[in-house]
mmCIF file of C-alpha atoms in Angstrom:
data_model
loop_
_atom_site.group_PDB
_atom_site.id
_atom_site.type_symbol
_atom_site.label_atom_id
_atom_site.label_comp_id
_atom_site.label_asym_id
_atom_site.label_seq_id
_atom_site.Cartn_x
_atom_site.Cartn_y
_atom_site.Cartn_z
ATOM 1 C CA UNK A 799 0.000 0.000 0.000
ATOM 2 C CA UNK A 800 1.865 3.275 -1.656
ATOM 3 C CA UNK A 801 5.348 1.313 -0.072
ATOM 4 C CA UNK A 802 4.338 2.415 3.732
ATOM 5 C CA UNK A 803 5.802 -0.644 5.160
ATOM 6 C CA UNK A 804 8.759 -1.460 2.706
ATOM 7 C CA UNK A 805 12.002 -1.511 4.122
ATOM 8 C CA UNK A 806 14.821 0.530 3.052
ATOM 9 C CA UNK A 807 17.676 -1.020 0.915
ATOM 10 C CA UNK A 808 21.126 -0.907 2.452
ATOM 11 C CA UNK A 809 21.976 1.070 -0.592
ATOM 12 C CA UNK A 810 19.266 3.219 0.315
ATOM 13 C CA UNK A 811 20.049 3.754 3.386
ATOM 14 C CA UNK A 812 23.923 4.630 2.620
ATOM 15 C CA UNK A 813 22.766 7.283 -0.134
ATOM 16 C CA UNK A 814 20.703 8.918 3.138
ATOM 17 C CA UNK A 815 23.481 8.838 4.817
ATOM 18 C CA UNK A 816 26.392 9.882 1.882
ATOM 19 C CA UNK A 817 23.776 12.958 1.147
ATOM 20 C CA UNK A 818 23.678 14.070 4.939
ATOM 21 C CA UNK A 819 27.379 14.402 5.575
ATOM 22 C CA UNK A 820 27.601 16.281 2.116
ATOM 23 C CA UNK A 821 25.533 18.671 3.665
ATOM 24 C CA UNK A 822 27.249 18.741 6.552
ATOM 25 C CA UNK A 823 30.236 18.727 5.239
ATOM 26 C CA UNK A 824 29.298 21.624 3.070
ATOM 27 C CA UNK A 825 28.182 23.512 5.969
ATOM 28 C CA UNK A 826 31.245 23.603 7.868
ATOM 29 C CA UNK A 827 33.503 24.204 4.979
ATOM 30 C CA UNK A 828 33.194 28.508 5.405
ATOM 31 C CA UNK A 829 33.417 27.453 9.542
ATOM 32 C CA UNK A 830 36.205 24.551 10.201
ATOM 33 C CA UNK A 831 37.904 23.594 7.298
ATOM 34 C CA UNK A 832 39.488 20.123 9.201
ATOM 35 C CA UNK A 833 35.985 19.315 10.136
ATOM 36 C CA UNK A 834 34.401 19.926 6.620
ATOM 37 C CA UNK A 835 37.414 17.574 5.850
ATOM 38 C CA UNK A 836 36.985 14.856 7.763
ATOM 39 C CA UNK A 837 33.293 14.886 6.698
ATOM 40 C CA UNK A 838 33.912 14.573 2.949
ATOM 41 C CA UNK A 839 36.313 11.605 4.099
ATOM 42 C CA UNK A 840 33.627 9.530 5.386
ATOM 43 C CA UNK A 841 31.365 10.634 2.898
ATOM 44 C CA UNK A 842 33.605 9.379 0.157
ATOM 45 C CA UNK A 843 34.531 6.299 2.427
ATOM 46 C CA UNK A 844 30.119 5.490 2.155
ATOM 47 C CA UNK A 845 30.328 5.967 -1.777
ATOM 48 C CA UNK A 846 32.970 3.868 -2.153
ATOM 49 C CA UNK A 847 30.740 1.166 0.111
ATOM 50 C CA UNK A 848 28.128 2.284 -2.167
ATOM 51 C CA UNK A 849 29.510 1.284 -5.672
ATOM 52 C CA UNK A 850 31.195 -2.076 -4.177
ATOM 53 C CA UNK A 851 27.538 -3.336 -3.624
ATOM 54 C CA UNK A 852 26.131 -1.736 -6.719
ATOM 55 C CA UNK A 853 29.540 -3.476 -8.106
ATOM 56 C CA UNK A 854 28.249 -6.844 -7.073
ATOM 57 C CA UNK A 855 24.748 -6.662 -7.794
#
């Protein structure tokens, strides 16, 4: 019924996540430049997840 009750791919759930610490990330670039840093690390550390399950799939 309109996907209320369907889970969430772990794909899914890792683009949620990859898309909130861009926006984080972005957000503290102008403020803390080591913090903005660290938060595109582990953003591209959840893409690269991201493409090794798309890569198996």
């Amino acid at each position: 019924m309109f996907g209320l009750f369907k889970k969430k791919s772990e794909v899914e759930k890792l683009q949620e996540k990859y898309k909130k610490l861009m926006e984080e990330a972005y957000k503290l670039q102008s403020i803390n430049r080591t913090d903005s840093d660290t938060k595109y690390k582990e953003a591209d550390d959840i893409l690269k997840k991201i493409e090794a399950i798309q890569g198996k799939s």
